[in-house]
Tab-separated table of C-alpha atoms and ligand atoms in Angstrom:
chain	number	residue	atom	x	y	z
A	12	MET	CA	-0.058	0.033	0.033
A	13	THR	CA	1.182	3.670	-0.978
A	14	SER	CA	2.017	5.223	2.461
A	15	LEU	CA	0.596	8.369	3.136
A	16	ASN	CA	3.637	10.610	2.472
A	17	GLN	CA	4.316	8.863	-0.996
A	18	GLN	CA	0.638	9.981	-2.354
A	19	LEU	CA	1.008	13.403	-0.702
A	20	TYR	CA	4.156	13.129	-2.644
A	21	GLU	CA	2.690	12.479	-5.921
A	22	SER	CA	0.104	15.288	-5.346
A	23	SER	CA	2.448	18.058	-4.278
A	24	GLN	CA	4.323	17.104	-8.389
A	25	LYS	CA	1.048	18.467	-9.614
A	26	TYR	CA	0.551	21.463	-7.773
A	27	ILE	CA	3.891	22.490	-6.685
A	28	PRO	CA	6.980	22.171	-8.602
A	29	GLY	CA	8.867	19.724	-8.079
A	30	GLY	CA	6.290	19.328	-4.185
A	31	VAL	CA	8.051	21.718	-2.091
A	32	ASN	CA	8.155	25.348	-1.348
A	33	SER	CA	11.950	25.342	-1.556
A	34	PRO	CA	14.454	23.334	-3.695
A	35	VAL	CA	16.512	21.862	-0.948
A	36	ARG	CA	13.377	20.309	0.564
A	37	ALA	CA	13.574	17.695	-2.526
A	38	PHE	CA	15.882	15.178	-1.577
A	39	LYS	CA	16.648	15.271	-5.373
A	40	SER	CA	20.566	15.037	-4.069
A	41	VAL	CA	20.172	12.136	-2.031
A	42	GLY	CA	18.184	10.501	-3.561
A	43	GLY	CA	14.139	9.113	-3.288
A	44	THR	CA	11.259	10.826	-1.882
A	45	PRO	CA	10.982	14.162	0.708
A	46	ILE	CA	8.840	13.180	3.918
A	47	PHE	CA	6.172	15.143	4.791
A	48	PHE	CA	6.027	16.628	8.410
A	49	LYS	CA	2.879	16.965	10.606
A	50	ARG	CA	4.087	17.775	14.448
A	51	GLY	CA	7.428	18.814	16.335
A	52	GLN	CA	7.818	18.860	19.784
A	53	GLY	CA	11.829	19.376	21.448
A	54	ALA	CA	14.350	17.336	19.255
A	55	TYR	CA	11.047	15.375	17.902
A	56	PHE	CA	9.775	15.369	14.906
A	57	TRP	CA	6.844	13.773	13.271
A	58	ASP	CA	5.477	12.753	9.522
A	59	VAL	CA	2.302	11.895	8.413
A	60	ASP	CA	2.765	8.106	8.974
A	61	GLY	CA	3.322	8.852	12.275
A	62	LYS	CA	7.089	8.002	12.309
A	63	SER	CA	9.325	9.678	14.712
A	64	TYR	CA	12.381	11.401	14.294
A	65	ILE	CA	15.640	12.897	16.025
A	66	ASP	CA	15.490	16.663	14.359
A	67	TYR	CA	19.152	18.469	13.537
A	68	VAL	CA	17.976	20.519	11.296
A	69	GLY	CA	15.865	22.626	12.941
A	70	SER	CA	13.849	24.013	10.285
A	71	TRP	CA	17.264	25.321	8.557
A	72	GLY	CA	18.798	27.053	12.082
A	73	PRO	CA	15.781	29.346	13.636
A	74	LEU	CA	14.393	26.435	16.315
A	75	ILE	CA	17.825	26.760	19.017
A	76	LEU	CA	14.541	26.006	21.659
A	77	GLY	CA	13.786	22.677	19.585
A	78	HIS	CA	10.243	22.419	18.196
A	79	ALA	CA	7.117	24.033	19.440
A	80	HIS	CA	9.001	25.933	23.206
A	81	PRO	CA	5.772	26.595	25.290
A	82	LYS	CA	6.987	30.286	25.750
A	83	VAL	CA	7.015	30.826	22.112
A	84	VAL	CA	4.184	29.438	21.422
A	85	LYS	CA	2.748	31.646	23.748
A	86	ALA	CA	3.721	34.674	22.912
A	87	VAL	CA	2.913	33.837	19.161
A	88	GLN	CA	-1.119	32.767	20.718
A	89	GLU	CA	-1.287	36.191	22.517
A	90	ALA	CA	0.398	38.245	20.025
A	91	ALA	CA	-2.362	36.477	17.633
A	92	GLN	CA	-5.281	37.493	19.529
A	93	ASN	CA	-4.677	40.710	19.358
A	94	GLY	CA	-3.924	41.213	15.498
A	95	LEU	CA	-2.562	39.952	13.362
A	96	SER	CA	-0.866	42.059	11.415
A	97	PHE	CA	-1.106	46.214	11.186
A	98	GLY	CA	1.287	47.727	8.278
A	99	ALA	CA	1.872	50.710	10.511
A	100	PRO	CA	4.414	50.433	14.268
A	101	THR	CA	4.255	48.872	17.450
A	102	GLU	CA	6.036	48.879	20.540
A	103	ALA	CA	7.144	45.458	20.346
A	104	GLU	CA	9.357	46.374	17.269
A	105	LEU	CA	10.697	48.853	19.058
A	106	GLU	CA	11.742	46.455	22.274
A	107	ILE	CA	13.236	43.515	19.448
A	108	ALA	CA	15.227	46.454	17.698
A	109	GLU	CA	16.687	48.215	21.055
A	110	LEU	CA	17.094	44.346	21.879
A	111	LEU	CA	19.641	43.702	19.070
A	112	CYS	CA	21.158	47.050	18.815
A	113	LYS	CA	22.210	45.967	22.707
A	114	LEU	CA	23.357	42.281	21.767
A	115	LEU	CA	25.473	43.557	18.649
A	116	PRO	CA	27.363	46.475	19.256
A	117	SER	CA	27.949	46.934	15.429
A	118	ILE	CA	24.183	47.539	15.371
A	119	GLU	CA	23.175	51.548	15.370
A	120	GLN	CA	20.023	50.474	13.743
A	121	VAL	CA	18.302	48.212	12.278
A	122	ARG	CA	15.026	47.171	10.046
A	123	LEU	CA	12.179	43.917	10.612
A	124	VAL	CA	11.824	42.230	7.447
A	125	SER	CA	10.140	38.517	6.833
A	126	SER	CA	13.228	36.690	4.161
A	127	CYS	CA	16.792	36.441	4.735
A	128	THR	CA	17.407	36.805	1.240
A	129	GLU	CA	15.037	40.238	2.014
A	130	ALA	CA	17.529	41.184	4.615
A	131	GLY	CA	20.611	40.175	1.797
A	132	MET	CA	19.234	41.932	-0.858
A	133	SER	CA	18.501	45.261	1.061
A	134	ALA	CA	21.531	44.899	2.279
A	135	VAL	CA	23.279	45.091	0.237
A	136	ARG	CA	21.061	47.994	-2.335
A	137	LEU	CA	21.785	49.451	0.978
A	138	ALA	CA	25.369	49.444	0.545
A	139	ARG	CA	25.494	50.943	-3.178
A	140	GLY	CA	23.385	53.462	-1.883
A	141	TYR	CA	25.896	55.007	0.455
A	142	THR	CA	29.105	53.969	-1.480
A	143	GLY	CA	27.434	54.901	-5.000
A	144	ARG	CA	29.866	52.141	-6.528
A	145	SER	CA	28.217	49.388	-8.082
A	146	ARG	CA	30.957	46.600	-7.282
A	147	ILE	CA	30.296	43.964	-4.883
A	148	ILE	CA	32.242	40.384	-3.768
A	149	LYS	CA	31.507	37.681	-2.078
A	150	PHE	CA	32.859	34.503	-1.628
A	151	GLU	CA	32.188	30.819	-3.605
A	152	GLY	CA	29.337	28.921	-2.107
A	153	CYS	CA	28.406	31.129	0.424
A	154	TYR	CA	25.093	31.876	0.015
A	155	HIS	CA	22.648	35.076	0.989
A	156	GLY	CA	19.483	33.799	-0.188
A	157	HIS	CA	18.392	34.145	-4.319
A	158	ASP	CA	18.790	37.797	-4.940
A	159	ASP	CA	20.102	38.409	-8.450
A	160	ALA	CA	23.248	40.152	-7.866
A	161	LEU	CA	23.643	36.891	-4.896
A	162	LEU	CA	22.443	33.894	-7.085
A	163	VAL	CA	25.936	33.727	-8.222
A	164	LYS	CA	28.551	30.613	-7.858
A	165	ALA	CA	25.999	30.267	-4.552
A	166	GLY	CA	26.200	27.510	-2.066
A	167	SER	CA	23.198	25.935	-0.527
A	168	GLY	CA	20.375	24.727	-2.536
A	169	ALA	CA	21.866	26.394	-5.573
A	170	LEU	CA	25.022	23.996	-5.632
A	171	THR	CA	22.888	21.014	-4.252
A	172	PHE	CA	21.842	20.621	-7.480
A	173	GLY	CA	24.001	22.032	-9.899
A	174	HIS	CA	23.243	25.333	-9.915
A	175	PRO	CA	25.382	27.779	-8.466
A	176	SER	CA	24.895	30.675	-10.597
A	177	SER	CA	21.040	30.494	-11.384
A	178	ALA	CA	19.691	30.691	-14.538
A	179	GLY	CA	17.582	34.046	-15.392
A	180	VAL	CA	19.865	36.561	-13.564
A	181	PRO	CA	20.909	39.163	-16.418
A	182	SER	CA	24.810	39.558	-16.821
A	183	GLU	CA	24.907	42.773	-16.974
A	184	THR	CA	23.554	41.965	-13.421
A	185	ALA	CA	26.149	39.167	-12.503
A	186	ALA	CA	29.101	40.557	-14.209
A	187	HIS	CA	28.523	43.403	-10.916
A	188	THR	CA	29.348	40.465	-8.428
A	189	MET	CA	32.687	39.620	-7.704
A	190	VAL	CA	33.430	35.734	-6.911
A	191	LEU	CA	36.362	34.887	-4.492
A	192	ASN	CA	37.353	31.409	-3.298
A	193	TYR	CA	36.594	31.563	0.816
A	194	ASN	CA	39.806	31.662	3.385
A	195	GLU	CA	41.536	32.996	0.346
A	196	ILE	CA	43.327	36.171	1.461
A	197	ALA	CA	45.719	36.762	-1.563
A	198	GLY	CA	42.326	36.820	-3.869
A	199	LEU	CA	40.951	39.820	-1.700
A	200	GLU	CA	44.036	42.026	-2.006
A	201	LYS	CA	44.854	41.180	-5.571
A	202	ILE	CA	40.867	42.308	-6.021
A	203	PHE	CA	41.284	45.648	-3.960
A	204	SER	CA	44.501	46.594	-5.749
A	205	GLU	CA	42.550	46.371	-8.848
A	206	PHE	CA	38.848	48.126	-8.307
A	207	GLY	CA	39.136	48.766	-4.502
A	208	LYS	CA	37.057	52.300	-5.433
A	209	GLU	CA	34.216	50.790	-7.421
A	210	ILE	CA	33.646	47.994	-5.195
A	211	ALA	CA	30.886	48.927	-2.692
A	212	ALA	CA	30.470	45.763	-0.221
A	213	VAL	CA	31.522	42.432	0.230
A	214	ILE	CA	29.346	40.110	2.025
A	215	VAL	CA	30.833	37.185	4.068
A	216	GLU	CA	29.620	34.023	6.203
A	217	PRO	CA	31.475	34.228	8.777
A	218	VAL	CA	31.431	30.627	9.029
A	219	ALA	CA	30.129	29.384	6.214
A	220	GLY	CA	27.217	27.230	6.694
A	221	ASN	CA	25.583	26.585	3.006
A	222	MET	CA	28.999	24.974	1.733
A	223	ASN	CA	28.654	22.181	4.690
A	224	LEU	CA	29.977	23.931	7.069
A	225	VAL	CA	33.706	26.012	6.605
A	226	LYS	CA	34.906	28.274	9.461
A	227	ALA	CA	36.068	31.282	8.768
A	228	GLU	CA	39.681	32.198	9.282
A	229	PRO	CA	40.598	34.823	11.961
A	230	ASP	CA	43.110	35.860	9.106
A	231	PHE	CA	40.898	36.638	6.584
A	232	LEU	CA	38.077	38.005	8.171
A	233	ALA	CA	40.481	40.822	9.318
A	234	THR	CA	42.169	41.268	6.254
A	235	LEU	CA	38.851	41.851	5.059
A	236	ARG	CA	37.975	44.467	7.269
A	237	SER	CA	40.947	46.416	7.282
A	238	LEU	CA	40.629	46.073	2.947
A	239	CYS	CA	36.959	47.586	3.920
A	240	THR	CA	38.087	50.154	6.275
A	241	GLN	CA	40.354	51.399	3.101
A	242	TYR	CA	39.199	50.734	0.601
A	243	GLY	CA	35.431	52.525	2.528
A	244	SER	CA	33.349	49.587	0.934
A	245	VAL	CA	31.075	48.027	3.313
A	246	LEU	CA	31.726	44.704	5.239
A	247	ILE	CA	28.191	42.949	5.284
A	248	PHE	CA	28.436	39.808	7.693
A	249	ASP	CA	25.861	37.387	6.804
A	250	GLU	CA	25.037	36.319	10.105
A	251	VAL	CA	21.567	34.420	8.722
A	252	MET	CA	22.707	31.010	10.043
A	253	THR	CA	25.512	31.838	12.420
A	254	GLY	CA	23.430	34.531	14.343
A	255	PHE	CA	22.239	34.209	17.996
A	256	ARG	CA	23.299	30.093	17.301
A	257	VAL	CA	27.069	30.470	17.913
A	258	GLY	CA	26.885	32.725	20.457
A	259	LEU	CA	25.108	35.529	22.323
A	260	GLU	CA	27.708	38.194	20.557
A	261	CYS	CA	26.883	35.787	17.241
A	262	ALA	CA	30.236	34.870	14.743
A	263	GLN	CA	31.404	39.050	14.724
A	264	GLY	CA	31.983	37.952	18.961
A	265	LEU	CA	33.605	34.915	18.299
A	266	TYR	CA	36.202	36.274	15.478
A	267	GLN	CA	36.714	39.741	17.536
A	268	ILE	CA	34.702	41.680	13.837
A	269	LYS	CA	32.990	44.908	13.148
A	270	PRO	CA	31.388	44.677	10.713
A	271	ASP	CA	29.106	48.337	8.804
A	272	LEU	CA	26.492	45.304	7.726
A	273	THR	CA	24.699	42.745	9.553
A	274	ILE	CA	22.617	40.163	7.774
A	275	LEU	CA	20.259	37.843	10.602
A	276	GLY	CA	17.804	36.075	10.163
A	277	LYS	CA	16.487	32.621	11.126
A	278	VAL	CA	17.489	32.908	15.015
A	279	ILE	CA	15.541	36.237	15.451
A	280	GLY	CA	12.712	34.613	14.074
A	281	GLY	CA	12.177	31.864	15.888
A	282	GLY	CA	10.366	29.565	14.015
A	283	MET	CA	8.190	32.703	11.774
A	284	PRO	CA	9.641	34.562	8.876
A	285	MET	CA	11.196	37.077	10.302
A	286	ALA	CA	14.654	39.022	9.713
A	287	ALA	CA	16.773	41.331	9.362
A	288	PHE	CA	19.124	44.109	8.555
A	289	GLY	CA	21.314	46.778	10.621
A	290	GLY	CA	24.917	48.360	10.958
A	291	ARG	CA	26.389	51.737	11.979
A	292	ARG	CA	24.185	54.093	12.010
A	293	GLU	CA	25.059	56.648	8.931
A	294	ILE	CA	24.617	53.731	6.570
A	295	MET	CA	21.272	53.160	8.412
A	296	GLN	CA	20.208	56.411	7.776
A	297	CYS	CA	20.226	56.766	4.084
A	298	LEU	CA	17.045	54.351	3.877
A	299	ALA	CA	14.075	55.808	3.394
A	300	PRO	CA	11.926	57.554	4.521
A	301	LEU	CA	15.601	59.682	5.098
A	302	GLY	CA	17.401	58.572	2.824
A	303	ALA	CA	17.286	57.848	-0.970
A	304	VAL	CA	17.431	54.177	-1.074
A	305	TYR	CA	14.346	52.182	-0.693
A	306	GLN	CA	13.124	49.508	1.263
A	307	ALA	CA	10.007	48.852	1.576
A	308	GLY	CA	6.929	45.179	3.174
A	309	THR	CA	4.119	45.340	4.344
A	310	LEU	CA	4.527	42.302	6.632
A	311	SER	CA	7.566	44.057	8.378
A	312	GLY	CA	7.526	43.616	12.613
A	313	ASN	CA	5.059	41.335	11.568
A	314	PRO	CA	3.227	41.342	15.229
A	315	VAL	CA	3.683	38.001	15.505
A	316	ALA	CA	6.496	37.195	14.091
A	317	VAL	CA	8.354	39.673	16.561
A	318	ALA	CA	6.383	38.289	19.239
A	319	ALA	CA	8.062	34.978	18.540
A	320	GLY	CA	11.138	36.201	18.137
A	321	LEU	CA	11.136	38.644	21.355
A	322	ALA	CA	10.387	35.041	22.843
A	323	THR	CA	13.653	33.157	21.707
A	324	LEU	CA	15.701	35.718	22.303
A	325	GLU	CA	14.720	35.960	26.220
A	326	GLU	CA	15.587	32.532	26.344
A	327	VAL	CA	18.894	33.007	24.561
A	328	GLN	CA	19.610	35.329	26.743
A	329	ALA	CA	19.679	32.488	30.052
A	330	PRO	CA	23.282	32.272	31.826
A	331	GLU	CA	24.965	29.142	30.256
A	332	PHE	CA	22.865	29.053	27.428
A	333	TYR	CA	25.342	28.453	24.582
A	334	GLU	CA	27.955	27.085	26.513
A	335	THR	CA	25.525	24.502	26.865
A	336	LEU	CA	24.938	24.365	23.873
A	337	ALA	CA	28.246	24.002	22.654
A	338	ALA	CA	28.541	21.408	24.710
A	339	LYS	CA	25.501	19.330	23.334
A	340	THR	CA	27.294	19.560	19.706
A	341	GLN	CA	30.534	18.860	20.755
A	342	GLN	CA	29.109	15.451	22.185
A	343	LEU	CA	27.616	14.929	18.847
A	344	THR	CA	30.292	15.669	16.362
A	345	GLN	CA	32.995	14.153	18.636
A	346	GLY	CA	30.906	11.133	19.146
A	347	LEU	CA	29.976	10.359	15.365
A	348	ALA	CA	33.680	10.792	14.536
A	349	SER	CA	34.765	8.244	17.106
A	350	VAL	CA	32.170	6.388	15.710
A	351	ALA	CA	33.442	6.267	12.305
A	352	GLN	CA	37.368	5.856	13.685
A	353	LYS	CA	36.073	2.854	15.458
A	354	TYR	CA	35.412	1.003	11.994
A	355	ASN	CA	37.679	2.872	10.102
A	356	VAL	CA	34.939	5.514	8.397
A	357	ASP	CA	37.070	8.283	6.017
A	358	PHE	CA	35.114	10.888	8.145
A	359	CYS	CA	35.572	13.674	10.389
A	360	ALA	CA	32.802	16.586	12.098
A	361	GLN	CA	33.307	19.980	14.065
A	362	SER	CA	31.554	22.538	15.511
A	363	VAL	CA	30.362	26.127	16.501
A	364	GLY	CA	28.658	26.536	18.925
A	365	GLY	CA	24.766	24.772	18.443
A	366	MET	CA	25.897	24.793	14.811
A	367	PHE	CA	27.794	21.877	12.849
A	368	GLY	CA	29.308	19.533	10.004
A	369	LEU	CA	29.707	16.344	8.914
A	370	TYR	CA	31.953	15.132	6.451
A	371	PHE	CA	32.914	12.065	4.410
A	372	CYS	CA	36.786	13.026	4.181
A	373	LYS	CA	39.877	12.913	6.099
A	374	GLU	CA	39.893	16.182	7.337
A	375	LEU	CA	38.540	19.598	8.516
A	376	PRO	CA	37.065	21.350	4.784
A	377	LYS	CA	38.891	25.236	4.471
A	378	SER	CA	37.596	25.679	1.184
A	379	PHE	CA	34.975	25.527	-1.353
A	380	ALA	CA	36.999	22.944	-3.043
A	381	ASP	CA	38.346	21.003	-0.161
A	382	VAL	CA	34.112	20.759	0.636
A	383	MET	CA	33.939	19.045	-2.886
A	384	MET	CA	36.505	16.459	-2.338
A	385	CYS	CA	34.313	15.172	0.585
A	386	ASP	CA	32.806	11.544	-0.724
A	387	LYS	CA	28.517	12.893	-1.460
A	388	GLU	CA	28.122	10.065	-2.399
A	389	ALA	CA	28.977	8.520	1.163
A	390	PHE	CA	27.495	11.750	2.806
A	391	ASN	CA	23.795	10.325	0.664
A	392	ARG	CA	24.335	6.551	2.713
A	393	PHE	CA	24.748	7.917	5.458
A	394	PHE	CA	21.852	10.123	5.312
A	395	HIS	CA	19.541	7.215	4.104
A	396	ALA	CA	20.017	4.713	6.450
A	397	MET	CA	20.122	7.406	9.265
A	398	LEU	CA	16.848	8.841	7.991
A	399	GLY	CA	15.354	4.587	8.214
A	400	GLU	CA	16.867	4.658	12.337
A	401	GLY	CA	15.489	7.641	12.762
A	402	VAL	CA	17.986	10.465	12.583
A	403	TYR	CA	17.033	13.379	9.898
A	404	PHE	CA	19.537	15.427	8.613
A	405	ALA	CA	20.069	17.251	5.995
A	406	PRO	CA	18.714	15.916	3.122
A	407	SER	CA	22.492	17.199	1.302
A	408	ALA	CA	25.789	17.212	1.826
A	409	PHE	CA	26.215	20.922	1.478
A	410	GLU	CA	25.082	22.501	4.582
A	411	ALA	CA	25.424	22.255	8.232
A	412	GLY	CA	23.055	21.096	11.014
A	413	PHE	CA	21.818	22.364	14.175
A	414	VAL	CA	20.869	21.098	17.799
A	415	SER	CA	18.576	22.518	19.761
A	416	THR	CA	18.378	23.213	23.726
A	417	ALA	CA	15.571	20.627	23.454
A	418	HIS	CA	18.245	17.753	22.241
A	419	THR	CA	19.101	15.642	25.588
A	420	ASP	CA	21.694	14.024	26.129
A	421	GLU	CA	19.788	10.673	26.154
A	422	ASP	CA	18.663	11.849	22.392
A	423	ILE	CA	22.855	12.116	22.060
A	424	ASP	CA	23.329	9.106	22.777
A	425	LYS	CA	20.278	6.884	20.250
A	426	THR	CA	22.069	9.340	17.848
A	427	LEU	CA	25.841	7.775	18.042
A	428	LEU	CA	24.403	4.537	18.493
A	429	ALA	CA	21.941	4.860	15.639
A	430	ALA	CA	25.747	5.270	13.793
A	431	GLU	CA	27.558	2.834	16.006
A	432	ARG	CA	24.758	0.135	13.520
A	433	VAL	CA	25.049	1.895	10.371
A	434	PHE	CA	28.487	2.370	10.406
A	435	THR	CA	29.054	-1.820	11.981
A	436	SER	CA	27.484	-2.894	8.177
A	437	TRP	CA	29.675	0.265	6.147
A	438	VAL	CA	31.603	-1.510	3.564
B	514	LIG	N1	19.378	29.062	3.531
B	514	LIG	C1	18.692	27.283	4.465
B	514	LIG	C2	20.148	26.937	4.419
B	514	LIG	N2	20.725	26.958	3.841
B	514	LIG	C3	17.582	26.801	3.203
B	514	LIG	C4	16.555	27.011	3.640
B	514	LIG	C5	16.519	27.240	1.735
B	514	LIG	O1	16.387	27.038	0.999
B	514	LIG	O2	15.352	26.190	1.986
């Protein structure tokens, strides 16, 4: 008998391209049928056929407290009762803006938007408006949403499905985007010496999470900072994934580098559609209605999304929150690495705060090229075998994974036992 999941997938393909509303959900690179979920609680979620999974995707990052955290759900319910949207300012927007500015010293002003793509696109437009320049620099394998200018040699689903530079982007638009190698200082210095005065912005994930997980070398980010300062270019940190995920001060706190603009999303919306971009007042004040850079959104600062974000941000400020999360995530990555070692599988893993990378190769990758050398087929086998064991990792070798505070020691142990069963039969 066909499962309900299979029936839903077949029907969805009739009405939704590929049966999914975002390509990374499609299981195209790992093969098989995407799973339709109906309920989540804590570290677990359940598919439509009733099978449960330990979730290491967490909606691709937002669910740092796990599924349906009672305080977040309560905040959402209370906000919804008072109206779903006003299209006008609210006190809660001020509260979250003040909080973001307080937690991130690089942010003097912030604007809320509804998606991470919107945040990235708006930050780039703002940087161009502020500098009066057109060129931007991004790094191969980094993904900053699906804005035309940024969808060049991108990571995440674009990389997973073999279209890192999307069709439909006019070459004139992409011509202003220069793509360099992540963690390569020589390339950076060369491009700045040639085009420095034409570069509006450099956008970078300070810990890349869209080509699996690759940590920036401290020198690389420090060089970026000093070149941007020297040439008057805007340094944009894309902290959509790392923001309030790797620590309360985000990646910029870990690396002790102050970007000019920061993009945030995922955790700050607590699972609701909310993102933000913010930074130096002088730059932010170029935005309409004060300045000539236009940016707008009917649902920006939506009261229900802001309520979820505020409730989540309150929880992450608890003492020891990030220490506990980081320790739990390491327990997972170190545990997996030692199980793999026991069975002579070429595998390694690492984490930063509550995000992690798993690699089927001998050494931790430091660049896009290193990631490409990992064994993707081995990842796909591992993914499916773990799925069979009730453990859900991202359905792509090019995505970071996430642990939440809802994951218990027992959940991690169960995961490691499952990995042990998988690697025992590894040939
Ligand atoms: N940005 C998320 C992680 N790469 C994926 C979300 C999506 O594209 O659906």
